[in-house]
Amino acid sequence: MKDLVSYCPIEEVMQVLSGRWPTLLVYYLKDGVKRFSDLKRDNPTVSHKMLTFELRKLEHAGIVQRKVFEGYPLRVEYSLTAGGRGLVPLIDALGDWWDQLPGAVSMQPKIHQSALTGE
Amino acid sequence: MKDLVSYCPIEEVMQVLSGRWPTLLVYYLKDGVKRFSDLKRDNPTVSHKMLTFELRKLEHAGIVQRKVFEGYPLRVEYSLTAGGRGLVPLIDALGDWWDQLPGAVSMQPKIHQSALTGE
DNA sequence: CGGTATCCTCGGAGATACTG
DNA sequence: CAGTATCTCCGAGGATACCG
């Protein structure tokens, strides 16, 4: 039963923003409209499937807007919603806080569990 | 090669705060000092291993302070560092933003990939 | 009591191929 | 071009048991 522990907004936001891509996508989108392939190019390491999934998640959350242009070839544009734009400064604030955080031993490329247990 | 895509602070913070527990733990700790078993009691669903791991992560990031009292039985107290306390209002801001976000169709207990594709 | 080590499982996420 | 479906695999994370 992977329920939410406490139904607080914090836990809900984190469910949307957790992971490597959501915040990055918001960032790439803050400059304006981007096509799916643009975002793909911005994040070369994200898989096709993941990108679709993350964008859907953000869309369902009301952060990102998806606009389809029928035709050939197909064309889909993504942009931040008004609400989504409000998220940008908050993420910025987190970044600033992090930079000033003393002892922020700049993170290893990827935190494996082993990185903290072993070594 | 699961490197960071862009070495921006955002991606680094998210690496620490991503997941279900980090923000919750910060929240439980904002009230003051807590023992390991307290935190365990606060989050009944977190596993022993996970709790240890998440606390280590927060400690290494300089957000949480760990204090061991030798003796029997052993006793360990956790608290927010000065820097960690600075995180609390930021998390609050996220929560507020989320609450006001229109179309915030209050999230399902857990977002499965299937929840967005299938259903 | 708090932490670590070991085992095991289940689902997150990559690769690939196909549709509109 | 954008999205979905299928298959596969690896590792995050639970359960358990044992130390200081």
Short mmCIF file of C-alpha atoms (C1' of nucleotides) in Angstrom, two decimals:
data_model
loop_
_atom_site.label_atom_id
_atom_site.label_comp_id
_atom_site.label_asym_id
_atom_site.label_seq_id
_atom_site.Cartn_x
_atom_site.Cartn_y
_atom_site.Cartn_z
CA MET A 1 0.00 0.00 0.00
CA LYS A 2 2.03 2.91 -1.26
CA ASP A 3 -0.33 5.53 0.00
CA LEU A 4 0.65 9.00 0.85
CA VAL A 5 1.70 9.13 4.45
CA SER A 6 0.24 12.48 5.30
CA TYR A 7 -2.03 14.28 2.94
CA CYS A 8 -0.10 17.49 3.07
CA PRO A 9 0.53 19.60 -0.03
CA ILE A 10 4.27 19.16 0.39
CA GLU A 11 4.05 15.51 -0.24
CA GLU A 12 1.88 16.08 -3.25
CA VAL A 13 4.22 18.60 -4.87
CA MET A 14 7.19 16.41 -4.27
CA GLN A 15 5.42 13.62 -5.99
CA VAL A 16 5.30 15.74 -9.09
CA LEU A 17 8.67 17.42 -8.82
CA SER A 18 10.69 14.47 -7.61
CA GLY A 19 13.14 12.99 -9.99
CA ARG A 20 15.70 14.26 -12.36
CA TRP A 21 13.53 15.73 -15.10
CA PRO A 22 10.56 17.71 -13.81
CA THR A 23 12.50 20.72 -12.55
CA LEU A 24 14.82 20.65 -15.53
CA LEU A 25 11.90 20.62 -17.91
CA VAL A 26 10.30 23.54 -16.12
CA TYR A 27 13.57 25.33 -16.57
CA TYR A 28 13.90 24.66 -20.23
CA LEU A 29 10.33 25.77 -20.69
CA LYS A 30 10.64 29.00 -18.80
CA ASP A 31 12.20 30.59 -21.88
CA GLY A 32 9.06 29.99 -23.87
CA VAL A 33 7.44 27.46 -26.12
CA LYS A 34 9.34 24.33 -26.99
CA ARG A 35 8.57 21.41 -29.20
CA PHE A 36 8.91 17.86 -28.06
CA SER A 37 12.03 17.41 -30.14
CA ASP A 38 13.51 20.59 -28.67
CA LEU A 39 13.18 19.23 -25.19
CA LYS A 40 14.62 15.98 -26.40
CA ARG A 41 17.61 17.86 -27.74
CA ASP A 42 17.97 19.87 -24.54
CA ASN A 43 18.15 16.67 -22.52
CA PRO A 44 20.04 14.22 -24.65
CA THR A 45 20.03 11.59 -21.94
CA VAL A 46 16.31 11.39 -21.32
CA SER A 47 14.60 8.52 -23.05
CA HIS A 48 11.74 9.06 -25.41
CA LYS A 49 9.37 7.31 -23.08
CA MET A 50 10.47 9.14 -19.98
CA LEU A 51 10.17 12.50 -21.64
CA THR A 52 6.61 11.75 -22.70
CA PHE A 53 5.77 10.49 -19.27
CA GLU A 54 7.26 13.41 -17.38
CA LEU A 55 5.58 15.91 -19.65
CA ARG A 56 2.25 14.18 -19.09
CA LYS A 57 2.77 14.33 -15.38
CA LEU A 58 3.48 18.03 -15.50
CA GLU A 59 0.52 18.54 -17.77
CA HIS A 60 -1.83 16.67 -15.47
CA ALA A 61 -0.54 18.70 -12.59
CA GLY A 62 -1.43 21.89 -14.40
CA ILE A 63 2.14 23.08 -14.72
CA VAL A 64 2.65 22.53 -18.41
CA GLN A 65 0.40 23.13 -21.36
CA ARG A 66 0.36 20.87 -24.39
CA LYS A 67 -0.73 22.09 -27.78
CA VAL A 68 -1.06 19.78 -30.74
CA PHE A 69 -0.85 21.02 -34.31
CA GLU A 70 -2.36 18.39 -36.54
CA GLY A 71 -0.74 17.95 -39.91
CA TYR A 72 2.23 16.23 -41.28
CA PRO A 73 4.65 15.96 -39.78
CA LEU A 74 2.90 16.15 -36.45
CA ARG A 75 3.86 19.03 -34.24
CA VAL A 76 3.41 19.46 -30.50
CA GLU A 77 4.35 22.48 -28.48
CA TYR A 78 4.85 22.64 -24.75
CA SER A 79 4.81 25.69 -22.56
CA LEU A 80 4.37 26.63 -18.93
CA THR A 81 0.91 27.50 -17.72
CA ALA A 82 0.41 30.65 -15.70
CA GLY A 83 0.58 28.57 -12.57
CA GLY A 84 3.64 26.79 -13.83
CA ARG A 85 5.42 30.06 -14.30
CA GLY A 86 4.90 30.72 -10.62
CA LEU A 87 7.02 27.72 -9.88
CA VAL A 88 10.14 29.10 -11.49
CA PRO A 89 11.10 31.58 -8.76
CA LEU A 90 10.50 28.93 -6.13
CA ILE A 91 12.90 26.58 -7.82
CA ASP A 92 15.34 29.44 -8.13
CA ALA A 93 15.07 30.03 -4.42
CA LEU A 94 15.91 26.41 -3.77
CA GLY A 95 18.96 26.70 -5.97
CA ASP A 96 20.13 29.83 -4.19
CA TRP A 97 19.58 28.25 -0.81
CA TRP A 98 21.58 25.25 -1.89
CA ASP A 99 24.47 27.36 -3.09
CA GLN A 100 24.67 29.10 0.24
CA LEU A 101 24.22 25.99 2.27
CA PRO A 102 27.51 25.43 4.10
CA GLY A 103 28.92 21.99 3.84
CA ALA A 104 27.18 21.45 0.58
CA VAL A 105 29.91 19.09 -0.48
CA SER A 106 29.08 19.37 -4.12
CA MET A 107 27.24 16.20 -4.86
CA GLN A 108 28.63 13.23 -6.60
CA PRO A 109 27.35 12.62 -10.12
CA LYS A 110 24.79 10.26 -8.76
CA ILE A 111 23.96 9.28 -5.22
CA HIS A 112 24.00 5.54 -4.98
CA GLN A 113 23.10 3.98 -1.71
CA SER A 114 26.49 2.40 -1.85
CA ALA A 115 28.07 5.83 -1.99
CA LEU A 116 26.94 6.50 1.54
CA THR A 117 27.22 3.09 3.09
CA GLY A 118 30.38 1.79 1.56
CA GLU A 119 33.45 3.83 0.73
CA MET B 1 26.67 6.83 -17.11
CA LYS B 2 24.12 8.44 -14.92
CA ASP B 3 25.86 11.74 -14.74
CA LEU B 4 24.17 14.96 -13.96
CA VAL B 5 22.94 16.50 -17.15
CA SER B 6 23.69 20.07 -16.31
CA TYR B 7 25.70 21.00 -13.30
CA CYS B 8 23.19 23.48 -12.01
CA PRO B 9 22.35 23.77 -8.33
CA ILE B 10 18.75 22.90 -9.07
CA GLU B 11 19.66 19.47 -10.18
CA GLU B 12 21.83 19.01 -7.13
CA VAL B 13 19.13 20.03 -4.65
CA MET B 14 16.60 17.84 -6.32
CA GLN B 15 18.94 14.95 -5.98
CA VAL B 16 18.78 15.43 -2.24
CA LEU B 17 15.14 16.39 -1.88
CA SER B 18 13.65 14.01 -4.40
CA GLY B 19 11.61 11.18 -3.08
CA ARG B 20 8.98 10.74 -0.51
CA TRP B 21 10.97 11.17 2.67
CA PRO B 22 13.45 14.04 2.60
CA THR B 23 10.94 16.85 2.77
CA LEU B 24 8.80 15.01 5.27
CA LEU B 25 11.78 14.44 7.51
CA VAL B 26 12.73 18.09 7.34
CA TYR B 27 9.22 18.83 8.39
CA TYR B 28 9.17 16.51 11.33
CA LEU B 29 12.49 17.94 12.41
CA LYS B 30 11.49 21.54 12.21
CA ASP B 31 9.83 21.23 15.59
CA GLY B 32 13.11 20.39 17.23
CA VAL B 33 15.26 17.47 18.14
CA LYS B 34 14.01 13.99 17.39
CA ARG B 35 15.38 10.58 18.06
CA PHE B 36 15.65 7.92 15.42
CA SER B 37 12.75 6.04 16.91
CA ASP B 38 10.66 9.20 16.99
CA LEU B 39 11.07 9.67 13.29
CA LYS B 40 10.31 6.04 12.80
CA ARG B 41 7.11 6.48 14.72
CA ASP B 42 6.24 9.63 12.80
CA ASN B 43 6.55 7.76 9.52
CA PRO B 44 5.25 4.31 10.19
CA THR B 45 5.62 3.25 6.57
CA VAL B 46 9.27 4.06 6.11
CA SER B 47 11.54 1.08 6.40
CA HIS B 48 14.38 0.97 8.85
CA LYS B 49 16.92 0.96 6.07
CA MET B 50 15.36 3.80 4.15
CA LEU B 51 15.13 5.99 7.19
CA THR B 52 18.79 5.50 7.95
CA PHE B 53 19.70 6.13 4.36
CA GLU B 54 17.64 9.27 3.96
CA LEU B 55 18.93 10.70 7.20
CA ARG B 56 22.50 10.06 6.07
CA LYS B 57 21.79 11.79 2.81
CA LEU B 58 20.43 14.83 4.59
CA GLU B 59 23.33 14.78 6.97
CA HIS B 60 25.90 14.63 4.19
CA ALA B 61 24.13 17.48 2.48
CA GLY B 62 24.49 19.59 5.60
CA ILE B 63 20.78 19.83 6.26
CA VAL B 64 20.54 17.56 9.26
CA GLN B 65 22.75 17.14 12.26
CA ARG B 66 23.34 13.82 13.92
CA LYS B 67 24.34 13.53 17.53
CA VAL B 68 25.21 10.24 19.16
CA PHE B 69 24.94 9.64 22.87
CA GLU B 70 27.00 6.62 23.75
CA GLY B 71 25.63 4.42 26.46
CA TYR B 72 23.09 1.74 26.76
CA PRO B 73 20.71 1.70 25.18
CA LEU B 74 22.22 3.74 22.38
CA ARG B 75 20.67 7.08 21.69
CA VAL B 76 20.87 9.24 18.58
CA GLU B 77 19.31 12.61 18.10
CA TYR B 78 18.63 14.37 14.85
CA SER B 79 18.02 18.03 14.30
CA LEU B 80 18.11 20.57 11.51
CA THR B 81 21.30 22.52 10.99
CA ALA B 82 21.12 26.30 10.66
CA GLY B 83 21.20 25.86 6.92
CA GLY B 84 18.59 23.18 7.05
CA ARG B 85 16.25 25.48 8.89
CA GLY B 86 16.49 27.81 5.94
CA LEU B 87 14.90 25.16 3.83
CA VAL B 88 11.66 25.05 5.77
CA PRO B 89 10.15 28.28 4.41
CA LEU B 90 11.09 27.28 0.89
CA ILE B 91 9.25 24.02 1.23
CA ASP B 92 6.34 25.91 2.69
CA ALA B 93 6.33 28.17 -0.34
CA LEU B 94 6.14 25.16 -2.58
CA GLY B 95 3.21 23.84 -0.63
CA ASP B 96 1.39 27.14 -0.87
CA TRP B 97 2.08 27.41 -4.56
CA TRP B 98 0.72 23.95 -5.04
CA ASP B 99 -2.45 24.69 -3.15
CA GLN B 100 -3.14 27.69 -5.31
CA LEU B 101 -2.21 26.00 -8.54
CA PRO B 102 -5.40 25.74 -10.55
CA GLY B 103 -6.15 22.36 -11.96
CA ALA B 104 -4.22 20.77 -9.19
CA VAL B 105 -6.38 17.72 -9.44
CA SER B 106 -5.44 16.43 -6.05
CA MET B 107 -3.02 13.68 -6.76
CA GLN B 108 -3.74 10.04 -6.64
CA PRO B 109 -2.20 8.15 -3.76
CA LYS B 110 0.68 7.19 -5.94
CA ILE B 111 1.49 8.11 -9.49
CA HIS B 112 2.13 4.95 -11.41
CA GLN B 113 3.17 5.22 -14.99
CA SER B 114 0.14 3.14 -15.72
CA ALA B 115 -2.03 5.78 -14.09
CA LEU B 116 -1.27 8.18 -16.88
CA THR B 117 -1.07 5.83 -19.81
CA GLY B 118 -3.71 3.29 -19.12
CA GLU B 119 -6.40 3.79 -16.50
"C1'" DC C 1 18.36 1.53 20.60
"C1'" DG C 2 20.45 2.60 16.26
"C1'" DG C 3 23.03 0.79 12.33
"C1'" DT C 4 24.69 -2.52 8.99
"C1'" DA C 5 24.72 -6.66 6.04
"C1'" DT C 6 22.29 -10.05 3.20
"C1'" DC C 7 18.81 -11.64 0.45
"C1'" DC C 8 15.02 -11.05 -2.73
"C1'" DT C 9 11.46 -8.95 -5.27
"C1'" DC C 10 8.99 -5.86 -8.09
"C1'" DG C 11 8.46 -2.01 -10.84
"C1'" DG C 12 11.03 2.04 -12.94
"C1'" DA C 13 13.03 2.99 -16.94
"C1'" DG C 14 15.90 1.88 -21.30
"C1'" DA C 15 15.76 -0.04 -26.16
"C1'" DT C 16 13.21 -1.07 -29.97
"C1'" DA C 17 9.60 -1.14 -33.21
"C1'" DC C 18 5.20 0.21 -34.77
"C1'" DT C 19 1.03 3.83 -35.64
"C1'" DG C 20 -1.29 8.42 -36.86
"C1'" DC D 1 7.35 14.19 -35.62
"C1'" DA D 2 5.07 12.70 -31.43
"C1'" DG D 3 3.20 8.92 -28.95
"C1'" DT D 4 2.28 4.11 -27.56
"C1'" DA D 5 3.22 -0.82 -26.87
"C1'" DT D 6 6.24 -4.70 -25.76
"C1'" DC D 7 10.10 -6.75 -23.81
"C1'" DT D 8 13.73 -6.68 -20.80
"C1'" DC D 9 16.78 -5.78 -17.02
"C1'" DC D 10 18.85 -3.65 -13.23
"C1'" DG D 11 18.73 -1.63 -8.89
"C1'" DA D 12 15.88 0.82 -5.34
"C1'" DG D 13 13.99 -0.54 -1.47
"C1'" DG D 14 11.40 -4.06 1.76
"C1'" DA D 15 12.11 -7.89 5.17
"C1'" DT D 16 14.99 -10.11 8.14
"C1'" DA D 17 18.72 -10.99 11.16
"C1'" DC D 18 22.65 -9.82 13.50
"C1'" DC D 19 26.22 -6.31 15.97
"C1'" DG D 20 27.84 -2.27 19.28
#
